[in-house]
Amino acid sequence: HVSLAALSIAWTLTVTGVTGAIAGARSPDQIDGWLPGAQLQLPPDVAEAIERIVERTGAGDERSAVAPLSARRSD
């Protein structure tokens, strides 16, 4: 089981050039949900699915820091 917060952090860290992710919290309990994201290695199909969702919803555009999948690092 992986929290949505951890998944978000893990996906953010797949962006080329991103070496850290800053997230805000309203309570210490929220931080516990993010911590696994730093060590989570997303399978390529999961990263691609998230990328398609971001593109489809318009959450990332040419002015955003979201790099195309082809420019992402492969760990």
Coordinates of C-alpha atoms in Angstrom, one line a residue:
H1 CA 0.0 0.0 0.0
V2 CA 1.4 3.4 -1.0
S3 CA -0.2 6.7 -0.1
L4 CA -1.2 9.2 -2.7
A5 CA 1.3 11.6 -1.1
A6 CA 4.1 9.2 -1.4
L7 CA 3.2 8.4 -5.0
S8 CA 3.1 12.2 -5.8
I9 CA 6.6 12.7 -4.3
A10 CA 8.0 9.6 -6.1
W11 CA 6.6 10.9 -9.4
T12 CA 7.9 14.4 -8.9
L13 CA 11.4 13.0 -8.3
T14 CA 11.3 11.3 -11.8
V15 CA 11.5 14.8 -13.4
T16 CA 14.9 15.3 -14.8
G17 CA 16.9 17.8 -12.8
V18 CA 14.6 17.5 -9.7
T19 CA 16.7 16.4 -6.7
G20 CA 14.1 17.1 -4.0
A21 CA 10.5 17.8 -3.4
I22 CA 9.1 20.3 -0.9
A23 CA 5.6 19.6 0.5
G24 CA 3.6 21.4 3.1
A25 CA 1.9 19.8 6.1
R26 CA -0.8 20.7 8.5
S27 CA 0.0 18.0 10.9
P28 CA 3.0 15.7 11.7
D29 CA 0.9 12.7 10.6
Q30 CA 0.8 14.0 7.1
I31 CA 4.6 13.8 6.9
D32 CA 4.6 10.1 7.6
G33 CA 2.6 9.6 4.4
W34 CA 5.2 11.2 2.3
L35 CA 8.4 9.6 3.6
P36 CA 8.1 6.4 1.6
G37 CA 7.9 8.5 -1.6
A38 CA 11.6 9.4 -1.4
Q39 CA 12.6 5.7 -1.7
L40 CA 9.8 4.5 -4.0
Q41 CA 11.0 3.5 -7.5
L42 CA 8.1 3.8 -9.9
P43 CA 7.9 1.2 -12.6
P44 CA 8.0 2.8 -16.1
D45 CA 4.4 1.9 -16.8
V46 CA 3.2 3.6 -13.6
A47 CA 5.3 6.8 -14.4
E48 CA 3.9 6.8 -17.9
A49 CA 0.3 6.4 -16.7
I50 CA 0.7 9.4 -14.3
E51 CA 2.3 11.4 -17.2
R52 CA -0.7 10.7 -19.4
I53 CA -3.1 11.8 -16.6
V54 CA -1.1 15.0 -16.1
E55 CA -1.2 15.7 -19.8
R56 CA -4.9 14.9 -20.1
T57 CA -5.9 17.1 -17.2
G58 CA -3.7 20.0 -18.2
A59 CA -2.0 20.0 -14.9
G60 CA 1.3 20.5 -16.7
D61 CA 1.9 22.7 -19.7
E62 CA 4.9 24.1 -21.6
R63 CA 5.4 26.6 -18.8
S64 CA 5.6 24.0 -16.1
A65 CA 8.5 22.1 -14.7
V66 CA 7.0 18.8 -15.9
A67 CA 9.5 17.4 -18.4
P68 CA 8.3 15.1 -21.2
L69 CA 8.7 11.4 -20.4
S70 CA 11.5 11.1 -22.9
A71 CA 13.6 13.5 -20.9
R72 CA 13.1 11.8 -17.6
R73 CA 15.9 9.9 -15.9
S74 CA 15.8 6.1 -15.8
D75 CA 16.9 4.9 -12.4

